[in-house]
Coordinates of C-alpha atoms in Angstrom, one line a residue:
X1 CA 46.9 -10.3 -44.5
X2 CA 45.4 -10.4 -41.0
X3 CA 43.1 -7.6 -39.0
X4 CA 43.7 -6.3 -35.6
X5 CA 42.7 -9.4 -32.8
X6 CA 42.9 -11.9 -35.7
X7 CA 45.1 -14.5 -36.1
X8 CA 47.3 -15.5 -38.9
X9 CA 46.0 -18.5 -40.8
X10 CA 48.9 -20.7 -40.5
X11 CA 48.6 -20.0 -36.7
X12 CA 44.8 -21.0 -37.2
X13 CA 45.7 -23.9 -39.6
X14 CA 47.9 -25.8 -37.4
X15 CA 45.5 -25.0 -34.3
X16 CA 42.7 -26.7 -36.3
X17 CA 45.5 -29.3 -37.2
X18 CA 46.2 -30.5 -33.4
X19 CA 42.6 -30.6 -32.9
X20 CA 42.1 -33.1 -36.1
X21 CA 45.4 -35.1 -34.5
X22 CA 43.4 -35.8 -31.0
X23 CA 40.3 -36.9 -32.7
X24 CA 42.1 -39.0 -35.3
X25 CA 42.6 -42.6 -32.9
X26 CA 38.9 -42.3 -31.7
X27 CA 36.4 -45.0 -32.7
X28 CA 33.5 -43.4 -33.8
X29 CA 30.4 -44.5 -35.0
X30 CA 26.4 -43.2 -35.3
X31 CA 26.2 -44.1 -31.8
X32 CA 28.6 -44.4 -28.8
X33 CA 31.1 -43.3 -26.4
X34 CA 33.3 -42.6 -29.8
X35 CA 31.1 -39.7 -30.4
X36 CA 30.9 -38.2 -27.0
X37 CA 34.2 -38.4 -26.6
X38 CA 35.0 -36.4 -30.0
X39 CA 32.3 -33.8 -28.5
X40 CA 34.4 -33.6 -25.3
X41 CA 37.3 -32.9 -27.1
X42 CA 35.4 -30.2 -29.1
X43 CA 33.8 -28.9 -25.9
X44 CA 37.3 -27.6 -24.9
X45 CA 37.6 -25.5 -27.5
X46 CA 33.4 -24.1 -27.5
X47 CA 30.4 -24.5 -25.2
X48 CA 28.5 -27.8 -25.9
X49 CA 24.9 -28.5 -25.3
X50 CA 24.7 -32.3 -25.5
X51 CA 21.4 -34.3 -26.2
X52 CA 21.4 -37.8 -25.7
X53 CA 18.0 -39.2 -27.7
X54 CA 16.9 -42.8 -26.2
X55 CA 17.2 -46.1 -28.9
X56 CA 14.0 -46.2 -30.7
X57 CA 12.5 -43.1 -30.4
X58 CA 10.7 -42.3 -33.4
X59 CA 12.5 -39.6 -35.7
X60 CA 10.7 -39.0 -39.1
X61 CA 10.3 -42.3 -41.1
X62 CA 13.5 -43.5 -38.8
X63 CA 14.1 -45.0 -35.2
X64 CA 16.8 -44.4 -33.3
X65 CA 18.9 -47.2 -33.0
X66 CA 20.9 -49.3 -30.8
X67 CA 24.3 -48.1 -29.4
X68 CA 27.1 -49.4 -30.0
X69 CA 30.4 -49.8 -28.2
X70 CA 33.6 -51.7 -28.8
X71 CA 36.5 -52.3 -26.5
X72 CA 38.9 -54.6 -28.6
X73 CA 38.7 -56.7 -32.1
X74 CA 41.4 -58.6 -33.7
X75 CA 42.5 -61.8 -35.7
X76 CA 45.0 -63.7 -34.4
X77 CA 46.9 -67.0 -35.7
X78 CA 47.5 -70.2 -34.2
X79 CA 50.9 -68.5 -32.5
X80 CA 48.7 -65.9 -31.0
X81 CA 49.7 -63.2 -33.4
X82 CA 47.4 -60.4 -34.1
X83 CA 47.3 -60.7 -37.8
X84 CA 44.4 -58.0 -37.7
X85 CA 44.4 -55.8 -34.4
X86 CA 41.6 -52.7 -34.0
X87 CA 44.4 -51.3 -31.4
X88 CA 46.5 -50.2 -34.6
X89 CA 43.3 -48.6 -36.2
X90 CA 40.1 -48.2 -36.0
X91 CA 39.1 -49.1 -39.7
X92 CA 39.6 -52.4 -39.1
X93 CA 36.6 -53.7 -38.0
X94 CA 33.3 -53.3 -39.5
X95 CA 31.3 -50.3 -37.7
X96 CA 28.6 -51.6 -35.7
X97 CA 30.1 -54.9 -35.8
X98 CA 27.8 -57.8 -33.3
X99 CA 30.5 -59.5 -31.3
X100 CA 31.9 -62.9 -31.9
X101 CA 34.2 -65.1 -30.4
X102 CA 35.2 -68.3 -33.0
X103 CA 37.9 -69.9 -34.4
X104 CA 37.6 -70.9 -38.0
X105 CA 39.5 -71.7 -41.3
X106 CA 40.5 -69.3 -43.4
X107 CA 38.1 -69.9 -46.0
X108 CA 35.0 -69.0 -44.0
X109 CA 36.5 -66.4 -42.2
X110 CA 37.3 -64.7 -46.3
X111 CA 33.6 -64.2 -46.5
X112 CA 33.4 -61.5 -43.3
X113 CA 36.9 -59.8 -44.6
X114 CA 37.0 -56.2 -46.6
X115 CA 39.9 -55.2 -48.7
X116 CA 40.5 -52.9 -51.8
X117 CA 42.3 -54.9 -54.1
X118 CA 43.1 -52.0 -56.5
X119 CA 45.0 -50.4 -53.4
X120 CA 46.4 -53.4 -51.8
X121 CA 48.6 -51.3 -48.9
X122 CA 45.6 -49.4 -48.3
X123 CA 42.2 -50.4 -45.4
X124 CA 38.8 -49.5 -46.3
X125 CA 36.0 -47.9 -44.1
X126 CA 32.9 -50.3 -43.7
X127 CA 30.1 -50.4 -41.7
X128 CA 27.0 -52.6 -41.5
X129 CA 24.2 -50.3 -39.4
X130 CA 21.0 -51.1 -39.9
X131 CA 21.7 -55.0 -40.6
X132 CA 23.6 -57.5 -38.1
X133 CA 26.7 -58.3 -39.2
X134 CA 30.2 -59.1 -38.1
X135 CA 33.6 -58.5 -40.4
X136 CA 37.0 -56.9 -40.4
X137 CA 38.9 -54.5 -42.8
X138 CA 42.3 -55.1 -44.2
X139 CA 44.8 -54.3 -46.5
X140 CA 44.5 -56.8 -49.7
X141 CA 48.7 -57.1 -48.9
X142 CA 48.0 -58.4 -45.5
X143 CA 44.9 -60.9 -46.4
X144 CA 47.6 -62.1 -49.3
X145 CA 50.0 -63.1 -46.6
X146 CA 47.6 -64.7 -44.8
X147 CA 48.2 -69.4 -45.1
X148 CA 45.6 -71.2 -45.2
X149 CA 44.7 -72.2 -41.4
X150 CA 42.5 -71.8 -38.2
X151 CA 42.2 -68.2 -36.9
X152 CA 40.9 -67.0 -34.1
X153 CA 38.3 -64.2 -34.1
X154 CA 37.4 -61.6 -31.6
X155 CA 35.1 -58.7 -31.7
X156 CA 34.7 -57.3 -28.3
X157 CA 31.5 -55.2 -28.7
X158 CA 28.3 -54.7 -27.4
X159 CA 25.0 -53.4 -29.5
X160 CA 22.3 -52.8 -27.0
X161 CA 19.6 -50.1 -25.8
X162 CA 21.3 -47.2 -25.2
X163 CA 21.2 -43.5 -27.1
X164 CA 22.0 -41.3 -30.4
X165 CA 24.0 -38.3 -29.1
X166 CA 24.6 -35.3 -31.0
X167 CA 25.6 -31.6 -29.9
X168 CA 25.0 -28.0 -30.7
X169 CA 26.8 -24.8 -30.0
X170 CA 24.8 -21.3 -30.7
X171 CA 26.2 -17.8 -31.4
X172 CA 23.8 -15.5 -30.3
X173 CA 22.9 -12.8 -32.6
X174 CA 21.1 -9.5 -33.3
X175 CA 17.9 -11.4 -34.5
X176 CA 16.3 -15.0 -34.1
X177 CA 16.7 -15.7 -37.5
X178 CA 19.4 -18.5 -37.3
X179 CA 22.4 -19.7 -40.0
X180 CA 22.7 -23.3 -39.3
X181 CA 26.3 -24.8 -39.7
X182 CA 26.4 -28.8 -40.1
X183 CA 29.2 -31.6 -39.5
X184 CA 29.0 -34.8 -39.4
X185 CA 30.7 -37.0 -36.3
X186 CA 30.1 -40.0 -36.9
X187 CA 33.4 -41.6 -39.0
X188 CA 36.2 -43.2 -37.4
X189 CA 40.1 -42.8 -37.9
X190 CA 39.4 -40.7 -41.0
X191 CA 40.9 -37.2 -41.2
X192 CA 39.5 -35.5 -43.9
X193 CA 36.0 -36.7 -43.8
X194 CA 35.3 -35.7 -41.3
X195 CA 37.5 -34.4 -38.3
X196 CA 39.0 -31.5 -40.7
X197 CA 35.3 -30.2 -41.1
X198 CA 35.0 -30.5 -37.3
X199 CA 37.8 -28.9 -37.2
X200 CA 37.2 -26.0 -39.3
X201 CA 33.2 -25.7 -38.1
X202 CA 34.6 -25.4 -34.4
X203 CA 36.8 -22.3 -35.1
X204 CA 34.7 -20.7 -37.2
X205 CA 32.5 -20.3 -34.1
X206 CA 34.9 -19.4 -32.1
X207 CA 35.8 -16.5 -34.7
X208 CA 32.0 -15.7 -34.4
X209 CA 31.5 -15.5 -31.0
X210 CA 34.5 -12.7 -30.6
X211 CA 32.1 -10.3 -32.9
X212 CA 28.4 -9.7 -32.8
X213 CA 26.8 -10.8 -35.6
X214 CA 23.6 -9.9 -37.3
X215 CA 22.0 -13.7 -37.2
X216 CA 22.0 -16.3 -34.8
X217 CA 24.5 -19.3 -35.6
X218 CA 24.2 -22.3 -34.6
X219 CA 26.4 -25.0 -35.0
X220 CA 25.3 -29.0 -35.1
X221 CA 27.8 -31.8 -34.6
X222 CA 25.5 -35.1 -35.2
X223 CA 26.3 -37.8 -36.7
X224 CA 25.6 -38.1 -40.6
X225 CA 21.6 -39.0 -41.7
X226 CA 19.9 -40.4 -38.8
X227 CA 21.7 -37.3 -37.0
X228 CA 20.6 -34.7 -39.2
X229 CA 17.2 -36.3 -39.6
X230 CA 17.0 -36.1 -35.6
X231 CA 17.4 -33.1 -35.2
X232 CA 15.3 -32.2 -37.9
X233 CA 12.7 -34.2 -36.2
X234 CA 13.3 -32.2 -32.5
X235 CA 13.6 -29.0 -34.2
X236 CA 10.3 -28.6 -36.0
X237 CA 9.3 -25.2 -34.6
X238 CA 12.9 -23.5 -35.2
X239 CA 12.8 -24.5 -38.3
X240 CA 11.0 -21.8 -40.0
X241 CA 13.8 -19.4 -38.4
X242 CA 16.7 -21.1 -40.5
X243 CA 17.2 -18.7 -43.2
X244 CA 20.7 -19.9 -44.3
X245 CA 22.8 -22.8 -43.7
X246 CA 26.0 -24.8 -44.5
X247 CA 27.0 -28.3 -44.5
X248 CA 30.9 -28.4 -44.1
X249 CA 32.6 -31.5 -44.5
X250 CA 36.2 -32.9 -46.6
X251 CA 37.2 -29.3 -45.0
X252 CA 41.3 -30.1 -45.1
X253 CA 42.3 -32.6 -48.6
X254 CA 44.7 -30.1 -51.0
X255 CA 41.8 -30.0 -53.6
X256 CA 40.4 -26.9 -54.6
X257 CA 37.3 -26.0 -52.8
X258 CA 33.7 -26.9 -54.4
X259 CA 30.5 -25.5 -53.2
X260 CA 27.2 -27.6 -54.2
X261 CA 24.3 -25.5 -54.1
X262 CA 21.1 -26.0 -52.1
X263 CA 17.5 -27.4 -53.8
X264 CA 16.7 -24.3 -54.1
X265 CA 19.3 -23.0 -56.4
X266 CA 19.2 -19.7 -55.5
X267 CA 18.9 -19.4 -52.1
X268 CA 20.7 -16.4 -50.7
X269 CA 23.3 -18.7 -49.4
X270 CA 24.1 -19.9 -52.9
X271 CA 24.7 -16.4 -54.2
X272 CA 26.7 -15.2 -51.5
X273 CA 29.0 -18.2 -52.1
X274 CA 29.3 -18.2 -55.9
X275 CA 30.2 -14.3 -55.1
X276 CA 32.7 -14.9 -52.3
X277 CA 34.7 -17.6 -54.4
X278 CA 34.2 -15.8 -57.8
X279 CA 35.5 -12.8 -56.1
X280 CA 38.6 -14.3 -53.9
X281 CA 39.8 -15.6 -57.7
X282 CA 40.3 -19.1 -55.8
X283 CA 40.0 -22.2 -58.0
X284 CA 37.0 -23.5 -56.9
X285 CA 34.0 -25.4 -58.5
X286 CA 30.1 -24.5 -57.7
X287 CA 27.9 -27.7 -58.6
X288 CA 24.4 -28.0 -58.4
X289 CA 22.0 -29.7 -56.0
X290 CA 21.8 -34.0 -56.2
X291 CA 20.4 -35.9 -53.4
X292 CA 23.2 -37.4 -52.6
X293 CA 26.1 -36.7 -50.5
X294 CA 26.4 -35.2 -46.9
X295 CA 23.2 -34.2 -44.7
X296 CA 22.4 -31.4 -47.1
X297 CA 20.1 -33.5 -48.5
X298 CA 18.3 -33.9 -45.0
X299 CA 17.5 -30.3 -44.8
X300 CA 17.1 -29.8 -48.4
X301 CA 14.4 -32.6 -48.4
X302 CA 11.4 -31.2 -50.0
X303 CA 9.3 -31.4 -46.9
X304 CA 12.3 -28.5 -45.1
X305 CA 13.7 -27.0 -48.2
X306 CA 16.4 -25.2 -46.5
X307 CA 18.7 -23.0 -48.1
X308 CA 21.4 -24.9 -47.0
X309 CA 24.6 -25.8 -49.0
X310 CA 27.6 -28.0 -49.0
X311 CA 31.2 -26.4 -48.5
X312 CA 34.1 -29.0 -49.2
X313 CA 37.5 -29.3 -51.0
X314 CA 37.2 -32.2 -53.3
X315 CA 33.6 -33.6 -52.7
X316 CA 32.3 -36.5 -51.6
X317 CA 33.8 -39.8 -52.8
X318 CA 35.6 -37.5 -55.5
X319 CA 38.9 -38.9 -54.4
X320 CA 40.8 -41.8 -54.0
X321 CA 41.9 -41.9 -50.8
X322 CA 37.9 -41.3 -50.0
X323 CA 37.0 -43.7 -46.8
X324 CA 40.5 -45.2 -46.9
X325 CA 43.2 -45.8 -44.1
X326 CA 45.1 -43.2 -46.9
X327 CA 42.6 -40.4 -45.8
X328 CA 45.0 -39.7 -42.6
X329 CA 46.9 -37.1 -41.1
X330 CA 49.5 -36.7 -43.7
X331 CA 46.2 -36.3 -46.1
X332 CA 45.2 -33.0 -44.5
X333 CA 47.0 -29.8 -44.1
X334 CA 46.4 -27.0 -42.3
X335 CA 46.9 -24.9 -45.1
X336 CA 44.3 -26.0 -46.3
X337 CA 42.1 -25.9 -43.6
X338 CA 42.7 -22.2 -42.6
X339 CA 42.2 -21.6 -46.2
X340 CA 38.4 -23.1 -45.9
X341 CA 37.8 -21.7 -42.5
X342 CA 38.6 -18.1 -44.7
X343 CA 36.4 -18.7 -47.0
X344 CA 33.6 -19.8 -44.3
X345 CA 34.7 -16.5 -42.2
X346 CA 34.6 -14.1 -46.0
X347 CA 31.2 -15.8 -47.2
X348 CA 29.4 -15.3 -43.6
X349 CA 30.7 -11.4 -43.4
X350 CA 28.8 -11.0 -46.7
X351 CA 25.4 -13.0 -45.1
X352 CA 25.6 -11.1 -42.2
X353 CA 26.0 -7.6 -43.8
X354 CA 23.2 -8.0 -47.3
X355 CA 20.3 -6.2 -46.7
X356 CA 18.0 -4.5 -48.6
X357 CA 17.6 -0.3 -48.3
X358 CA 14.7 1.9 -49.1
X359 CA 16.2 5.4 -50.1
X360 CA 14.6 8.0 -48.4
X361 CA 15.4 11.3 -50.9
X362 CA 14.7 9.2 -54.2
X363 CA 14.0 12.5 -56.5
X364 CA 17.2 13.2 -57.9
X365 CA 20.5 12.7 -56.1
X366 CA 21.0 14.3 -53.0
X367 CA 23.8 16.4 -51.9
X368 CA 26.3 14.3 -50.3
X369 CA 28.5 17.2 -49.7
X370 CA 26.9 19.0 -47.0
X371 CA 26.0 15.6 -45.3
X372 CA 30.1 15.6 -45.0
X373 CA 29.5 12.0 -46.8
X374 CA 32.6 13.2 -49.1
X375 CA 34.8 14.8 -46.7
X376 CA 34.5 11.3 -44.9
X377 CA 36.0 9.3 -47.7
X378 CA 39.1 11.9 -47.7
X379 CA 41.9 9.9 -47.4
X380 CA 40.8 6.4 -48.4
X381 CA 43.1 4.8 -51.0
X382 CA 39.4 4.0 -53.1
X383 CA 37.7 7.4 -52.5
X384 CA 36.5 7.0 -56.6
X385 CA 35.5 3.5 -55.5
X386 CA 33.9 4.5 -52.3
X387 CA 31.9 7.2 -53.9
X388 CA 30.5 5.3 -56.9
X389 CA 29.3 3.0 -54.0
X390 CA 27.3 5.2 -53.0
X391 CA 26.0 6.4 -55.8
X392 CA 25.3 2.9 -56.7
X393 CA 23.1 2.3 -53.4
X394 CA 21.3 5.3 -53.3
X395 CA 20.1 4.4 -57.0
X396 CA 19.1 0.4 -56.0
X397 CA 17.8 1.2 -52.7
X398 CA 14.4 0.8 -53.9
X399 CA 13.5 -1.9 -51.2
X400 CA 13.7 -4.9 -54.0
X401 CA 17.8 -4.9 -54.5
X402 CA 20.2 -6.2 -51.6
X403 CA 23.7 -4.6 -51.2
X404 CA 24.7 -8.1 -53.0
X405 CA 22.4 -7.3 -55.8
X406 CA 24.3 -3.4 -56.1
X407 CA 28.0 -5.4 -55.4
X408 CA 27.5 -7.7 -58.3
X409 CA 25.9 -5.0 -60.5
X410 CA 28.5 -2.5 -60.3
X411 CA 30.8 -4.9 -59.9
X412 CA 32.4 -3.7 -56.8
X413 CA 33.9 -4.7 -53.7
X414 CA 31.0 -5.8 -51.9
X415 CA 32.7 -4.7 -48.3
X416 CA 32.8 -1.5 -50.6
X417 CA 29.3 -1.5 -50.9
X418 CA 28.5 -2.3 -47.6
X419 CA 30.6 0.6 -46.1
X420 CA 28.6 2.5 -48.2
X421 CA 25.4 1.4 -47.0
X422 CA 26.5 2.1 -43.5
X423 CA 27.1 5.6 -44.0
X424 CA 24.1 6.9 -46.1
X425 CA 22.3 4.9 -42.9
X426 CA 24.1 6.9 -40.7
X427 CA 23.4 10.3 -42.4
X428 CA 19.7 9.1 -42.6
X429 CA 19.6 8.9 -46.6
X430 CA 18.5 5.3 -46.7
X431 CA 16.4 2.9 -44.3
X432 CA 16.6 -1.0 -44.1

């Protein structure tokens, strides 16, 4: 079912879906033009501020590193043929990759090579940052079929001074208080992890930006860890004014969603998403906090503390096409991804709308009738509903129970609830 100036999600899906399919060839890495040209893609679809952050400036315990760029990579045999070619994928060399230019045997050249011999047809995801290195990635089927011999080796890179680029999108709201939503750009030719959370994160601020919301949203496309942790690092005063926040990632696989809590455990984020799936009678799975995964463990690092979760289908490295040349376009739907984009849209209506009341006639129940707070429910399909919702609020508005604390309570609808809410506002019964 859609609303009036909403779309339907198969509409929104296969949107999401084209956007996903003109990310997919780019090389993308912590650094580089692969990055900023992902952003400019995303940039068509939402206003982008860009920051480009110099190699080593300092960022927390880290340093900014150097970029990296690569025009061309293959191996080629003594006829010239490209036995391994970076032109047919992306995953094929090793990210951040120093250049070389050699010929050698076979034998030495097994020692830079990457495979996955348990899934021989398939090319693993491999990157060396933070150490110099050179290799390449290939199927196990192709390195099998490779004679002994000379080979000649080509990475055309460069890894030099340059900058760590990362970009944020904000959805002005009623207050300053901010809901941050996080995605990581950093992964090459990899659909799942993580264009489909790109994907997802992008038009979820688009659906945003047609309403006005309660809290400021702001949206961060960086790459994963050093990403996260720079922005962290830039963003020391606006920290204090996160109060909620998401990491989205693995937005499109057909797994059943999961949501991993923040450190905190109960943040209001974490309720509002155990409610939201509990409630939609999705399968999903809610896990608890580990610090390990996706850059929820940046701002969920004791220092921060944010109460900011993950969102994902099947979770990090939970399946097996998880940083493979198998996690492609035929690996994401956009089903799937208009299905996680509802949930987003569901679970921020609910954030947006909790509050806690103070009633203003708490001695006995006030009459509701000559308020015209019952003939205004005449009509509704859940007029019982509707007024038990009221009832309910008036009785927990006592300035310590939010409209999530009445939903789950009475175990009503908690749009119910927060229709109620609205009204005894409006006929001056109850205060925020």
């Amino acid at each position: 079912m859609t609303t009036a100036g909403e779309q339907p999600r198969t509409t929104l899906g296969e949107e999401m879906y084209a956007l996903v399919e003109r990310m997919y060839p780019l090389c993308r890495s912590i650094t580089g033009d692969g990055v900023r040209a992902t952003l400019d893609i995303v940039g068509e679809y939402i206003p982008l501020q860009v920051h480009e952050v110099p190699t080593g400036t300092q960022v927390l315990d880290w340093t900014v590193p150097q970029e990296w760029n690569i025009r061309d990579a293959y191996i080629a045999d003594t006829a010239g043929n490209r036995v391994v070619d970076f032109a047919e994928s992306s995953l094929h060399v090793l990210g951040y990759s120093v250049p070389v230019s050699a010929t050698m045997p076979l034998s030495e050249l097994r020692g830079h090579l990457h495979t996955l011999p348990d899934q021989p047809s398939w090319v693993p995801y491999r990157t060396s940052y933070y150490k110099p290195e050179w290799g390449f990635c290939l199927a196990q089927e192709t390195l099998d079929a490779m004679p002994d011999g000379e080979y000649e080796v080509r990475i055309d890179s460069t890894l030099a001074d340059g900058h760590l680029t990362y970009a944020e999108h904000v959805v002005p709201g009623q207050v300053a208080d901010e809901v941050i939503v996080s995605c990581h750009v950093c992964h090459p030719s990899l659909a799942n992890d993580n264009l489909a959370g790109i994907a997802v994160a992008t038009f979820l601020a688009r659906a945003l930006a047609q309403q006005t919301p309660y809290y400021t949203h702001r949206f961060i496309f960086a790459p994963g860890t050093i990403g996260a942790i720079t922005w962290l690092a830039r963003n020391a005063e606006r920290v204090e004014r996160v109060k909620h926040g998401v990491v989205l990632a693995c937005a499109g696989d057909p797994g059943s969603l999961t949501y991993k809590q923040s450190r905190r455990g109960d943040a209001e984020i974490d309720r509002v998403m155990r409610h939201v799936l509990a409630a939609s009678e999705r399968p999903h799975r809610v896990t608890e906090f580990t610090p390990y995964g996706y850059d929820e463990r940046q701002y969920c690092s004791p220092g921060f503390n944010l109460g900011v979760g993950s969102l994902t289908r099947t979770p990090y490295a939970g399946y097996p096409e998880y940083h493979t040349s198998a996690d492609n376009l035929n690996f994401v739907s956009p089903e799937a991804m208009a299905d996680t984009l509802a949930v987003c849209r569901e679970a921020f209506a609910v954030l947006d709308r909790n509050r806690q009341y103070l009633n203003l006639s708490p001695y006995g129940e006030p009459q509701l009738g000559r308020r015209g707070l019952y003939d205004a429910l005449g009509g509704r399909s859940d007029t019982k509903q509707a007024q038990m919702a009221m009832l309910w609020v008036l009785n927990l508005s006592d300035g310590e129970h939010s409209l999530l604390d009445v939903a789950e309570r009475s175990g009503l609808p908690f749009d119910t609830v927060a229709d109620a809410a609205d009204a005894l506002h409006g006929a001056g019964l109850i205060k925020p």
